Every structure is written in C-alpha cells, then in structure tokens.
Short mmCIF file of C-alpha atoms and ligand atoms in Angstrom, two decimals:
data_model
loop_
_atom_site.label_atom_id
_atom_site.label_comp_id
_atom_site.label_asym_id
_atom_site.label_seq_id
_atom_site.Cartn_x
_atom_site.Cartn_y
_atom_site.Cartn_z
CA UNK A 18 0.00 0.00 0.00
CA UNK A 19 1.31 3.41 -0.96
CA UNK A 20 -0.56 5.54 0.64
CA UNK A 21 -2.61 5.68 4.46
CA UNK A 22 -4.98 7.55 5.81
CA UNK A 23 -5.25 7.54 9.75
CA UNK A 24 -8.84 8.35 10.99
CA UNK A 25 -10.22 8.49 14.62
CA UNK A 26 -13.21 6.07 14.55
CA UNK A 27 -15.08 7.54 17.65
CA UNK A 28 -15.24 11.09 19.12
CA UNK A 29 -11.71 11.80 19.22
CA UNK A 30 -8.35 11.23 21.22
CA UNK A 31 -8.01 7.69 20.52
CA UNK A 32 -4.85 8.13 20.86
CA UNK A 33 -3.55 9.01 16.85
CA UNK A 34 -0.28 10.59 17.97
CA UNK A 35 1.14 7.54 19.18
CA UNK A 36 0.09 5.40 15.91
CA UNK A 37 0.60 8.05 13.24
CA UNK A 38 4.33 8.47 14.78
CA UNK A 39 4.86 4.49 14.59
CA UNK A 40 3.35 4.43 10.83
CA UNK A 41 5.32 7.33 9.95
CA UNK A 42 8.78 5.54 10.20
CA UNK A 43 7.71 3.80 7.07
CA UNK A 44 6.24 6.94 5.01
CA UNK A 45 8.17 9.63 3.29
CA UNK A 46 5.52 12.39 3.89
CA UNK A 47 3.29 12.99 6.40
CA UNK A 48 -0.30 15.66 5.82
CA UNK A 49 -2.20 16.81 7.89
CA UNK A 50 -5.47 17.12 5.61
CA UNK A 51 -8.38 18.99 8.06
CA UNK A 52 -9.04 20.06 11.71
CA UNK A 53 -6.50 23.15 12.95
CA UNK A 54 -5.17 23.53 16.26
CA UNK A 55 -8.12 22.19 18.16
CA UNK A 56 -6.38 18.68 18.06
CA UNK A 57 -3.73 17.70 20.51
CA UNK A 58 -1.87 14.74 19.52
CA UNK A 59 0.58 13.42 22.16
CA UNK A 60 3.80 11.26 20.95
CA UNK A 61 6.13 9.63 23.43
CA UNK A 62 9.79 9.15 22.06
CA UNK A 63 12.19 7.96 24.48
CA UNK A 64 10.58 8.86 27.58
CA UNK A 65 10.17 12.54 26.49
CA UNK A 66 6.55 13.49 25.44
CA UNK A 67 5.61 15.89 22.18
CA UNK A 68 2.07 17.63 22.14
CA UNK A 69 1.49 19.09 18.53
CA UNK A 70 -1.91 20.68 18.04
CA UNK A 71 -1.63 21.94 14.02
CA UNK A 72 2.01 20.72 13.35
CA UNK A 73 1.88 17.09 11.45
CA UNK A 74 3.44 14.64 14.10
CA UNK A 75 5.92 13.51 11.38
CA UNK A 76 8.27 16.59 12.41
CA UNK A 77 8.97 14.60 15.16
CA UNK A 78 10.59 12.17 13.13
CA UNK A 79 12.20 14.42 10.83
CA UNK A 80 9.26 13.36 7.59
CA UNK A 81 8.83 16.22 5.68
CA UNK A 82 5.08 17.18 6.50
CA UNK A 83 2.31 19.06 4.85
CA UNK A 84 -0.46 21.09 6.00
CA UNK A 85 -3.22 20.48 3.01
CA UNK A 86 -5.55 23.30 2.06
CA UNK A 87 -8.11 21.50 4.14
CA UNK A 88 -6.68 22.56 7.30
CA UNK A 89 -7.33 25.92 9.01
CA UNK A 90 -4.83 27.82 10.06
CA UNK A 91 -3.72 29.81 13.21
CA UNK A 92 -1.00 31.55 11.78
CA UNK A 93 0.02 32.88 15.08
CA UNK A 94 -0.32 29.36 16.57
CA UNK A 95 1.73 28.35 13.59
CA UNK A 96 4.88 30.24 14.59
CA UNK A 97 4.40 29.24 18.28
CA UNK A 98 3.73 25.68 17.62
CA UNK A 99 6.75 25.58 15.23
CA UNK A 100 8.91 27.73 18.12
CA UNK A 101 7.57 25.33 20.84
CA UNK A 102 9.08 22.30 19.42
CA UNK A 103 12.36 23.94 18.69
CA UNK A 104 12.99 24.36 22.16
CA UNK A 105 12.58 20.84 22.53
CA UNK A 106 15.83 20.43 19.93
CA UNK A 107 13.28 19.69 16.72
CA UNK A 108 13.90 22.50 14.35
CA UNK A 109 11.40 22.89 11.23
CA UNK A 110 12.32 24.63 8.17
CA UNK A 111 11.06 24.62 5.09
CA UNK A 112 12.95 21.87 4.13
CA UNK A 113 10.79 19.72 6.07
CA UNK A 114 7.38 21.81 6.35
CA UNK A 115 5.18 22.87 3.59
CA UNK A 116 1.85 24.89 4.17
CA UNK A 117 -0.98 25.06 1.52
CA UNK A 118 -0.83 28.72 -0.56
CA UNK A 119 -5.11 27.88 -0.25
CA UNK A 120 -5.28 27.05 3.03
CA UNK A 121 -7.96 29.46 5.22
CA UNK A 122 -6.50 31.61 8.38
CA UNK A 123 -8.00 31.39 11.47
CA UNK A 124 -8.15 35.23 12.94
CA UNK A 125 -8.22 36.50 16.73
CA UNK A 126 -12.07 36.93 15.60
CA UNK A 127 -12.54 33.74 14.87
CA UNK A 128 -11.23 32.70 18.48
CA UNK A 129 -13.84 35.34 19.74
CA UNK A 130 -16.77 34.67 17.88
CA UNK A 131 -16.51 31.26 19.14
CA UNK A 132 -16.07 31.93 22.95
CA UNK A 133 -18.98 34.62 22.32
CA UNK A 134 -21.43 31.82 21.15
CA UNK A 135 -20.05 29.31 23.52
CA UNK A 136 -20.63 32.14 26.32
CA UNK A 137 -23.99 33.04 25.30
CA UNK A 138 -27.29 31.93 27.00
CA UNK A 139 -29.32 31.77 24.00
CA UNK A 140 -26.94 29.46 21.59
CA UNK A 141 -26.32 25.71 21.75
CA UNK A 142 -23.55 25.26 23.69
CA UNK A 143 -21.04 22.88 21.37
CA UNK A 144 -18.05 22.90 24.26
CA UNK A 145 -15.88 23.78 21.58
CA UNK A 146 -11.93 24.05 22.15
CA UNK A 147 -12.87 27.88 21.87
CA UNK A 148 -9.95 28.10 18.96
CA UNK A 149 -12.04 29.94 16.60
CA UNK A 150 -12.07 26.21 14.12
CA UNK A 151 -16.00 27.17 13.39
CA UNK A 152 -15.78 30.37 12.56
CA UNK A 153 -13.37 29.74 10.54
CA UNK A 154 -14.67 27.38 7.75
CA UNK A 155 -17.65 29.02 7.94
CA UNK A 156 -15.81 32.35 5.95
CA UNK A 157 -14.26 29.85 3.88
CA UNK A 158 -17.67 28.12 3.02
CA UNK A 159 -18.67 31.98 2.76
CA UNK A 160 -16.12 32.85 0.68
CA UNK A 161 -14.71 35.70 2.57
CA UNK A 162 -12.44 33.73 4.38
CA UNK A 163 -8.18 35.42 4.02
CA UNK A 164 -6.05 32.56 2.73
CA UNK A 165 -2.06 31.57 3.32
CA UNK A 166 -1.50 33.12 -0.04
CA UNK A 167 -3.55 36.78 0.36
CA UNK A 168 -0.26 37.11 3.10
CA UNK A 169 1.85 37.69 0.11
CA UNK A 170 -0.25 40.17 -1.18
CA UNK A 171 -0.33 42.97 0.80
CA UNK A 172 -1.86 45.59 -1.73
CA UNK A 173 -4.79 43.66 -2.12
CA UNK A 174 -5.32 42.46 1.83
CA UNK A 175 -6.57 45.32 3.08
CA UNK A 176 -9.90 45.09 0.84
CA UNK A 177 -10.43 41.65 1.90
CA UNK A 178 -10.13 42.18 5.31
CA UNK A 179 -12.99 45.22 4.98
CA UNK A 180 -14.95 42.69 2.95
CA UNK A 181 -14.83 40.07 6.12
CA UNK A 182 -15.27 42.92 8.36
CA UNK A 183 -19.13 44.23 6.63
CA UNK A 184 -20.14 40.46 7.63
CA UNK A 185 -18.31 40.06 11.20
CA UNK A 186 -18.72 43.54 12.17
CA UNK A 187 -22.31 42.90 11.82
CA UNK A 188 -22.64 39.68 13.62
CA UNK A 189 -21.24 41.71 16.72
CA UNK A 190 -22.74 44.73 17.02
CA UNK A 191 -25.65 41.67 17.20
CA UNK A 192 -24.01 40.05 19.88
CA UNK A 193 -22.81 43.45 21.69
CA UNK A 194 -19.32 43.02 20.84
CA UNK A 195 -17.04 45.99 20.00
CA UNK A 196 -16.56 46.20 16.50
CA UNK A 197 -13.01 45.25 14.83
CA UNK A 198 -10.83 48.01 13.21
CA UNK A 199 -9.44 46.75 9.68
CA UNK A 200 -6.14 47.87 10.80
CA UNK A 201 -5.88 45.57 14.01
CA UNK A 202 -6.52 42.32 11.69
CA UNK A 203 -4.07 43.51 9.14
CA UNK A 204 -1.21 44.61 11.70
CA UNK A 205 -2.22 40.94 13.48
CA UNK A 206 -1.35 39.54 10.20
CA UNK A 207 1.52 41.65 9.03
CA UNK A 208 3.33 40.63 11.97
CA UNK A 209 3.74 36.93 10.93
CA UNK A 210 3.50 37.12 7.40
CA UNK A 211 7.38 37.22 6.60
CA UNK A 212 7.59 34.11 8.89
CA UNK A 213 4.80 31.76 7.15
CA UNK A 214 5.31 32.85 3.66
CA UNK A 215 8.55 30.83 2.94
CA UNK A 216 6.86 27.65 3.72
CA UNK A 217 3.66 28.28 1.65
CA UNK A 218 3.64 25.89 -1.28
CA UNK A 219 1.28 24.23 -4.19
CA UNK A 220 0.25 21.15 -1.96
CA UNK A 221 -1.86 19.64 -4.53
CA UNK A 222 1.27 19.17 -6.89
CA UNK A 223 3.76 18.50 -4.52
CA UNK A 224 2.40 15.85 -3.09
CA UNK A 225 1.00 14.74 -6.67
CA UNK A 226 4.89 14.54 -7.98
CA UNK A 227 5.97 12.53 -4.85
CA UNK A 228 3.80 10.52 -4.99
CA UNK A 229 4.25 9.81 -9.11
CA UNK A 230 7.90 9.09 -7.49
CA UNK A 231 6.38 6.09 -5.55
CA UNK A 232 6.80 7.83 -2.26
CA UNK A 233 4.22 6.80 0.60
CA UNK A 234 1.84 9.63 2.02
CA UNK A 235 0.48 9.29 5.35
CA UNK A 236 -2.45 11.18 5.83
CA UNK A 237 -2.83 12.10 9.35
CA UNK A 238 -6.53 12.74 10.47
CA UNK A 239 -7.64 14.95 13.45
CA UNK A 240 -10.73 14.35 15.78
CA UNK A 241 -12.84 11.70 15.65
CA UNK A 242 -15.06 10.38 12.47
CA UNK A 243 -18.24 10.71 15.30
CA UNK A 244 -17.16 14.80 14.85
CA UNK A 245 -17.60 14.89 10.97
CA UNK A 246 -19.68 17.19 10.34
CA UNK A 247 -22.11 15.03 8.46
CA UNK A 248 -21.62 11.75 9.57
CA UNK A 249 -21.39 12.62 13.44
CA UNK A 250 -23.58 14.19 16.04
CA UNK A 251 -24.58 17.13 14.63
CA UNK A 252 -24.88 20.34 15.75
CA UNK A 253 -22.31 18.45 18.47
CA UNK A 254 -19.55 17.93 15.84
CA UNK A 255 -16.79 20.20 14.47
CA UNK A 256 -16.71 22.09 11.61
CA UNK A 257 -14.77 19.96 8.82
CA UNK A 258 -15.01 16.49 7.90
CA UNK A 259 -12.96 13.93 9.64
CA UNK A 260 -13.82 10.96 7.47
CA UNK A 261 -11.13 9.50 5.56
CA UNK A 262 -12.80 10.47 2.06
CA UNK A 263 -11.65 14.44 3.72
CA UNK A 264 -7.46 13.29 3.22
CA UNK A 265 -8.41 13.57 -0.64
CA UNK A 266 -10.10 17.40 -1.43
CA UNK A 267 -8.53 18.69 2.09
CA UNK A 268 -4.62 17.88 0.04
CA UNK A 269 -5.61 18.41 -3.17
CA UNK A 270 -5.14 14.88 -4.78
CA UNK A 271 -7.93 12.53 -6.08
CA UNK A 272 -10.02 9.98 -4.08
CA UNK A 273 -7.53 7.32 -5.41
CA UNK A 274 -4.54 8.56 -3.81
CA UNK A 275 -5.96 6.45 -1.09
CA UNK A 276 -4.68 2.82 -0.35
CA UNK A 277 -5.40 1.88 2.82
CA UNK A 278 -7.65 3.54 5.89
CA UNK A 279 -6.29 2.43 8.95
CA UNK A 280 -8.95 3.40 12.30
CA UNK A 281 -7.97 4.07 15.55
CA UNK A 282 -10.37 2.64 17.97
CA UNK A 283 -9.66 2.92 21.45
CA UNK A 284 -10.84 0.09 23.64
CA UNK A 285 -13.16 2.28 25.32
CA UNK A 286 -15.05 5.08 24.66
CA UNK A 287 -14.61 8.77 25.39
CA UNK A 288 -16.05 12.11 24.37
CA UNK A 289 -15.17 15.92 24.86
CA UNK A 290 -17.55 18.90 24.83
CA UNK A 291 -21.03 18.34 24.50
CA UNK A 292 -23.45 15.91 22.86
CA UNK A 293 -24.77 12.40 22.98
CA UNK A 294 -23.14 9.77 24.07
CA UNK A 295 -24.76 6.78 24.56
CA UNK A 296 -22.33 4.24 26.23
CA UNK A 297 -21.00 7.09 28.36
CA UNK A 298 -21.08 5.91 32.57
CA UNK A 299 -21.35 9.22 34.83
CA UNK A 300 -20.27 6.90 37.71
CA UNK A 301 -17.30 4.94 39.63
CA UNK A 302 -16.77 3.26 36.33
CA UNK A 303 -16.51 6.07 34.35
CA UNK A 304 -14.37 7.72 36.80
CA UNK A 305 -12.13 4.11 36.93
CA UNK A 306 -11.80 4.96 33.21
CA UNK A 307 -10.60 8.24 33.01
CA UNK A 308 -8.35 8.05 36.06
CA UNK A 309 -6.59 4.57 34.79
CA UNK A 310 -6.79 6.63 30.68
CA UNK A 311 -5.60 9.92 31.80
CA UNK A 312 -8.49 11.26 30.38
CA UNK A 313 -8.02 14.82 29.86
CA UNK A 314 -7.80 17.18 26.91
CA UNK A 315 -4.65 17.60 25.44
CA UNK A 316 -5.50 20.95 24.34
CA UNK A 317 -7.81 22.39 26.89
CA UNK A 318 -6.98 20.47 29.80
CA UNK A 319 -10.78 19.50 30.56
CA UNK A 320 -11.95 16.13 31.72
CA UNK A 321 -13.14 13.50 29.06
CA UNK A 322 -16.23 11.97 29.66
CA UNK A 323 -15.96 8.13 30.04
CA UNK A 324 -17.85 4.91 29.04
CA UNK A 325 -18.16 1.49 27.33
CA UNK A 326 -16.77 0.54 23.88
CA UNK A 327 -19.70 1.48 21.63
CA UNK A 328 -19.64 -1.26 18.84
CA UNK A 329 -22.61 0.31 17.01
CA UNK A 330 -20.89 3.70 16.58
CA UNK A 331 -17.81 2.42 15.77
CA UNK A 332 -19.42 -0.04 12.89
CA UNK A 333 -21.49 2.71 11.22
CA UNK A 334 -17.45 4.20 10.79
CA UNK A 335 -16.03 1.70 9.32
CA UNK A 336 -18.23 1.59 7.18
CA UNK A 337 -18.69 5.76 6.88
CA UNK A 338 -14.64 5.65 6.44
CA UNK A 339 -13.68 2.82 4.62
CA UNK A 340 -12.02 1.10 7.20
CA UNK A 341 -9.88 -1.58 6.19
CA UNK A 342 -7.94 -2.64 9.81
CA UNK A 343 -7.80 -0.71 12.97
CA UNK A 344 -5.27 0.32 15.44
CA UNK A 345 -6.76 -0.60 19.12
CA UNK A 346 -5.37 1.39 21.99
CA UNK A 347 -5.27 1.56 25.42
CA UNK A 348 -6.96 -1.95 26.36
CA UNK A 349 -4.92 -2.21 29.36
CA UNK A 350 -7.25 0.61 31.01
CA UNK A 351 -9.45 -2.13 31.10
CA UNK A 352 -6.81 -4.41 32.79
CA UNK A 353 -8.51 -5.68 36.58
CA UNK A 354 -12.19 -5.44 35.64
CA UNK A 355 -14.12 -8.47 36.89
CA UNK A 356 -16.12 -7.22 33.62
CA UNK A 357 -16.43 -5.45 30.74
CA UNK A 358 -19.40 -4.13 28.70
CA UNK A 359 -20.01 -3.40 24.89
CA UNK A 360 -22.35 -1.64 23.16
CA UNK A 361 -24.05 -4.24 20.49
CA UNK A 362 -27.21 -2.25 19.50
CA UNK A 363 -29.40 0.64 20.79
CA UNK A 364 -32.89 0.54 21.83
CA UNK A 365 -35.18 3.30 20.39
CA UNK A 366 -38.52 4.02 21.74
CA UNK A 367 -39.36 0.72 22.34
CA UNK A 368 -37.21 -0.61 19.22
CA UNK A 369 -34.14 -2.31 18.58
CA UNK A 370 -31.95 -0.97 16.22
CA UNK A 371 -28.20 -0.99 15.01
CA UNK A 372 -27.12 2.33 14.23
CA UNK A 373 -26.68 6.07 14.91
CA UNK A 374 -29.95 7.95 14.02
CA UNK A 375 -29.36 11.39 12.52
CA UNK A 376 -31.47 13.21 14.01
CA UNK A 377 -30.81 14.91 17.59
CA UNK A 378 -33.20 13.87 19.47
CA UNK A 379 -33.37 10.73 18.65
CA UNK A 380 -29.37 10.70 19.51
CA UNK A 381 -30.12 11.81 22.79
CA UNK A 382 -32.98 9.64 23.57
CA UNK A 383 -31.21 5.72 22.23
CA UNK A 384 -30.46 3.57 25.13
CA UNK A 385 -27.74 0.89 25.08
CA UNK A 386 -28.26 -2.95 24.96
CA UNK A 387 -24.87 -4.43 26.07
CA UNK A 388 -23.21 -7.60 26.53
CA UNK A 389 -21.04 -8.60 29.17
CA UNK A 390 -17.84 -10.11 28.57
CA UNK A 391 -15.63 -11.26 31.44
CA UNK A 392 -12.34 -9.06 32.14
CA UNK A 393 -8.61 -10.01 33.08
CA UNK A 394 -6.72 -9.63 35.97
CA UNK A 395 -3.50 -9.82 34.19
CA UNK A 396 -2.04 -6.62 32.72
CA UNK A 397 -1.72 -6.01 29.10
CA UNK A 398 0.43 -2.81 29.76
CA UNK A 399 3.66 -3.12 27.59
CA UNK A 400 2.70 -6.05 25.64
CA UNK A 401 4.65 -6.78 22.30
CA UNK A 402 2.93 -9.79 21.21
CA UNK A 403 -0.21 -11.71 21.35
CA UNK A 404 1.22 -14.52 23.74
CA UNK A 405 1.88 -11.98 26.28
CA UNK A 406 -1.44 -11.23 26.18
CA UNK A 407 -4.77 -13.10 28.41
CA UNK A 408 -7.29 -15.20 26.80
CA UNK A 409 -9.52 -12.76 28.06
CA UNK A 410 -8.17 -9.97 26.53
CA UNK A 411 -7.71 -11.82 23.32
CA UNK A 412 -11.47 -12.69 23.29
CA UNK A 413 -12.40 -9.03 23.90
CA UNK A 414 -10.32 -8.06 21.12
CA UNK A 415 -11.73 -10.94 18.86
CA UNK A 416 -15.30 -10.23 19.56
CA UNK A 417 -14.66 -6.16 18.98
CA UNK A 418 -13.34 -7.30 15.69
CA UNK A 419 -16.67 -9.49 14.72
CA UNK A 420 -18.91 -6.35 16.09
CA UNK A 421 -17.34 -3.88 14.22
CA UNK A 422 -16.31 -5.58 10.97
CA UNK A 423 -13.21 -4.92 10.62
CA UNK A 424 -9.93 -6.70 11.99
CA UNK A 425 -7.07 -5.39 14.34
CA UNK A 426 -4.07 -4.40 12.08
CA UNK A 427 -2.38 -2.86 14.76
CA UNK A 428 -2.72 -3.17 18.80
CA UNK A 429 -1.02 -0.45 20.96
CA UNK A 430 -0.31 -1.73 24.53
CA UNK A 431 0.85 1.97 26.10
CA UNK A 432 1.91 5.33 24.88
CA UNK A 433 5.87 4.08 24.07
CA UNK A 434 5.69 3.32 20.23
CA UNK A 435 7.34 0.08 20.73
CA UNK A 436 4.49 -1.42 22.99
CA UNK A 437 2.61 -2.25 19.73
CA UNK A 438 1.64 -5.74 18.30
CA UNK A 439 1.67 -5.69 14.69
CA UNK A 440 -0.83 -8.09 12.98
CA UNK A 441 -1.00 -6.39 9.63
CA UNK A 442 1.22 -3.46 8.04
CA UNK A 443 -1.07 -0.37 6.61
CA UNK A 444 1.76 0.22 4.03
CA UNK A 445 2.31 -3.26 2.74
CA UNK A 446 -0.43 -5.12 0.54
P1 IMP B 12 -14.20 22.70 17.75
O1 IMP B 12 -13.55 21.74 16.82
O2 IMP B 12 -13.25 23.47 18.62
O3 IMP B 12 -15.20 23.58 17.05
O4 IMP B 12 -15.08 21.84 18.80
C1 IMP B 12 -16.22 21.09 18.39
C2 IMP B 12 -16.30 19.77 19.15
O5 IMP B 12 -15.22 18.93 18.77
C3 IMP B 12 -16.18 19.91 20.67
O6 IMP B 12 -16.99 18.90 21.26
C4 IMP B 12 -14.72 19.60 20.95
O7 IMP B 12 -14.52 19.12 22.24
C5 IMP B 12 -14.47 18.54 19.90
N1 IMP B 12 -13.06 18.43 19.49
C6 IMP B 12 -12.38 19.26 18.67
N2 IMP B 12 -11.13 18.82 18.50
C7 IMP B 12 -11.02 17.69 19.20
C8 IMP B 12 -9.96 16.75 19.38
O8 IMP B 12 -8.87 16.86 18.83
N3 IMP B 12 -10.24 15.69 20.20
C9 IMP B 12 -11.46 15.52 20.76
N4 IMP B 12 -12.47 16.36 20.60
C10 IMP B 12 -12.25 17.43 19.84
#
C-alpha cells in the first residue's frame, strides 16, 4: 500500500499521535489534511513526550510534513507551535514543512466569535476548544475567508479584510461586541507574514509529484469520524469532515490517492464537549476509566467523559470511512475489571436498532443494549505480542473485531511506540 490515511473512529483522542508516529517511520511524507489547532496529539519518544496541536506529528521524526488546504490555520499558533518544538531540539524549516498557498486563516475573531457563542445563553452550547475552528470554515464556506496566499499580497489584503469585516462587524454589534478596526486584523497579520510565507507551497502538486515518485503519504486525520460534520452528532460535531474520504479534497489529490484507511479505535469510549453519548457511565466506572486513561484534553486540559466501547458507533465508521484494519489502543485501562461491557445495538422508543440515528433527538434519547464479557486480571500494559497477552483480553479483542467488521491491524499496549503488536502493516499489501 502506498498511501494511508489515519482516521479516529469515535469522538476523538483515541490516541492518533502515538500510531501516526509508529506508521510514519515507514512513510516519506506525512499531511495533515483537516481540523487546525483544536487537536492535541501526544507522541512519546524515548521517555520525552511531544504535544502538537496543528504541526503534522511527522516533524517529530524528521518526515517532511504538509499542512493540506483543508486545514485551518492559526497563523500565530503556527509560529508558536513551530517555536515550541524547537525548544525541545526539533527545528522545522522549510525543508521539512510545507503549508498550503489555499489554506484558510483562522483570525483573533474567529477565536472570539466562538467563545462569544459558547458564552452566550441563547446558543447551543457545542463545548468547543474555543480556537475559533468554526468560525473559521464558515468564511471559507462563505467565501470571505483570508487565505495563506492573500499574506503575500499585501496591496490587495486590506480590501479583503474590509470585505470580512461588513459580515463580522455585523454579527457583533448583534451580539454586543465591539466592533473590529481593519487595521488591528491587518497589523495581526503583518506581523507573521514574513515568517509563514517561505513555507507556503502548491500542496496539490507537490504531493502529486511525490507521490508519481512512488513515495508513501500518510495522511494524518484529526478528531474523531463521530465529529464529521455530516456523519457525526450534529450540531455536536466540528466544523470539517474527519472521514477518511476528507485526506483527498482537504490535500488536493484525487479519491484514489488512497490505499489503505487504517482506524484508531480505542478500547473504550470517550467524548469531549457536549453531545450524545450513549455508552457514556457518569459513575465509579466512568471515573475508573478516566483516572486509569488519563483522560483529559490535550489541548484544553478538561476532563473526558468516560464509558463502554460502543460497537454500534464504531461499525457505522467503518463503514462511513472505509475502514480496512484498525489500530486498538489503550486496552490495558481495562486491565482488573471483573467485567467489561459493549455496546451491540441501541434501543429506540421501544425498538431495537443498530445504528446512529441522525437526528438529535433521537441521539439523545437511544439507550444501550450491552453484553457482558468477562475481564482479566492480568495486565496487558507493555505487551509486544499476542502470547503476552490473556485469553480474556484476546477474546475481547476478537469479539470487537466481529462487532465492528473490521480486523485489528495494529494493537497499541501503552503510549511508548514500541508497545505495539503488529498483525497487519497499513503500508504493505
Ligand atoms: P471545535 O472543533 O473546537 O469547534 O469543537 C467542536 C467539538 O469537537 C467539541 O466537542 C470539541 O470538544 C471537539 N473536538 C475538537 N477537536 C477535538 C480533538 O482533537 N479531540 C477531541 N475532541 C475534539
């Protein structure tokens, strides 16, 4: 297989960091293809531990990395992010980071606008990460959004920012909110410009010729496929699609630059922000979870909500994504349960059924029909093959595999990249 795409298959922090840093070893160039800095994906390399947010976690390594046009972008995160890492000895140049000439800005109104909406009594409350990600695509979608590439145009980037201005301006004198001087977004800009501009590139072609050159592409996906914006919980979603079908239009190459989508399922279930979630246990379990997960945000710090492995959820993704294998993590959380629940269907007023409805309410009102499966004493923790592991633990993993329809390729036994089991390679056929 040329070419992966790595895709959260429930709400989010199944723990990506860790699998796209393994995978990327074997690819030449790693893209980050939607999402901005909302994500937070964690790597552990010798002991010392990495938190990029918009940054592709192939810098780690050294892989020369793309942000794809699909991507929104802080720019002032961008330089921090990049400055952040240097201090921890990784240094990124150009030689090793391209950003897409089309890819939309994120602006310090953006990051308002959202905390004004999250603030407000009369909205929906999303619990966003408050990083100004919705506002965002919705200028792009609007087509007033200021792009990587209007930075090297200075003449003309004053008019644009008056023409985002007549729409923003408006929404806050409705929300009560000062308005925004042209100048202040255009000095906010100015003052990065000269330090974003030299890695701005063609995406679509550059990763077109290397991959004519029979170089392998990882595609690194942020969030969860549960926060697509069409396939998850809506309104309790983010604002781009995180399906795998995204890697394609959010680089620039075709849907059959894709060879292989590779899942990351974690062995439970967790969920940030707001929004249904069926499976999720407000109790000593839950808490058992997140204490034994370390369930907090990697990029606001809050505590994750905690529950039982949804099957149904995860099976509508595989199929929403294309799922060929998934990467399981963190089954040795569930290490010392006497047992262990999964989610095999939900009941909906009154009827059995065996997927996700659309619709809110609905979402809010399924109930969960488990089955119990009897946990392990033993630990799993460290694990580098399946003999090390219990029978137990093996028949949890089988009978995820059977729910969801879709076999392990890859099992991660704790954060170190060399506690994985490898059952089937993404990048070989
Ligand atoms: P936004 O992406 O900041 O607009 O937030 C929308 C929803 O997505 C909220 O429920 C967030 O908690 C959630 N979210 C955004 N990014 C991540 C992530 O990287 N991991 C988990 N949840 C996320």
């Amino acid at each position: 297989m040329a070419n992966v795409v790595v895709v959260g298959s429930q709400w989010g922090d199944e723990g990506k960091g860790k699998i796209v840093d393994w995978l990327s070893e074997r690819a030449d160039v790693v893209v980050r293809y939607q999402g901005g800095h909302n994500a937070g994906h964690t790597l552990v390399i010798d002991g010392v531990s990495y938190k990029l947010s918009l940054l592709p976690s192939g810098l780690v390594r050294g892989k020369f990395s793309v942000i794809g046009n699909g991507v929104v972008v802080d720019p002032h995160h961008f330089v921090a992010e990049i400055a952040k890492i240097a201090a921890q000895g990784i240094s990124v140049t150009p030689d090793v980071l391209r950003i897409a000439e089309n890819a939309p800005l994120i602006l310090s109104l953006h990051r308002e606008l959202d905390a004004l909406r999250e603030d407000s009594n009369s909205g929906l409350k999303i619990g966003t990460t408050r990083r100004g990600i919705g506002p965002a695509y919705e200028d792009k979608v609007g087509r007033r959004a200021i792009r990587v590439c209007d930075l090297g145009e200075p003449e003309t980037l004053m008019d644009k920012i008056e023409r985002l201005l007549t729409h923003h301006n408006a929404l806050r004198r409705g929300m009560g909110a000062a308005e925004v001087e042209a100048q202040v977004i255009h000095d906010e800009l100015m003052a990065v410009a000269d330090q974003i501009l030299p890695f701005m590139d063609r995406v679509w072609e550059l990763l077109d010729e290397r991959r004519k050159r029979g170089e392998r592409i990882l595609f690194e996906g942020a969030q969860g496929a549960l926060l697509d914006n069409d396939h998850g919980t809506y309104p309790f979603v983010t604002s781009s699609n995180t399906v795998a079908g995204q890697a394609a239009p959010g680089s620039g190459l075709g849907p059959t630059a894709v060879d292989y989508v590779l899942g990351i399922t974690k062995a439970y279930t967790t969920r940030v922000g707001e929004g249904p979630f069926p499976t999720e246990q407000d109790n000593e379990t839950g808490q058992f979870l997140g204490e034994r997960g370390h369930e907090f945000g990697t990029v606001t710090g809050r505590k994750r909500r905690c529950g039982w492995f949804d099957a149904v959820i995860v099976k509508q993704t595989v199929r929403t994504s294309g799922i060929h294998g998934i990467a399981l993590t963190k089954l040795d959380v569930l290490d010392g349960l006497d047992e262990i629940k999964v989610c095999v269907g939900y009941e909906l007023d009154g009827e059995r059924i065996d997927h996700l409805p659309a619709s809110m309410g609905a979402q809010s009102r399924v109930k969960p029909i488990y089955e119990t499966l009897e946990g392990w004493k033993e630990t799993t923790a460290g694990a580098r093959s399946w003999a090390e592991l219990p029978a137990q633990a093996i028949k949890y993993v089988r009978r995820v595999e059977e729910l969801i329809g879709a076999t392990v390729a890859l099992l991660s036994t704790s954060p170190e990249r060399e506690d994985t089991i490898l059952v089937q390679d993404p990048f070989q056929d």
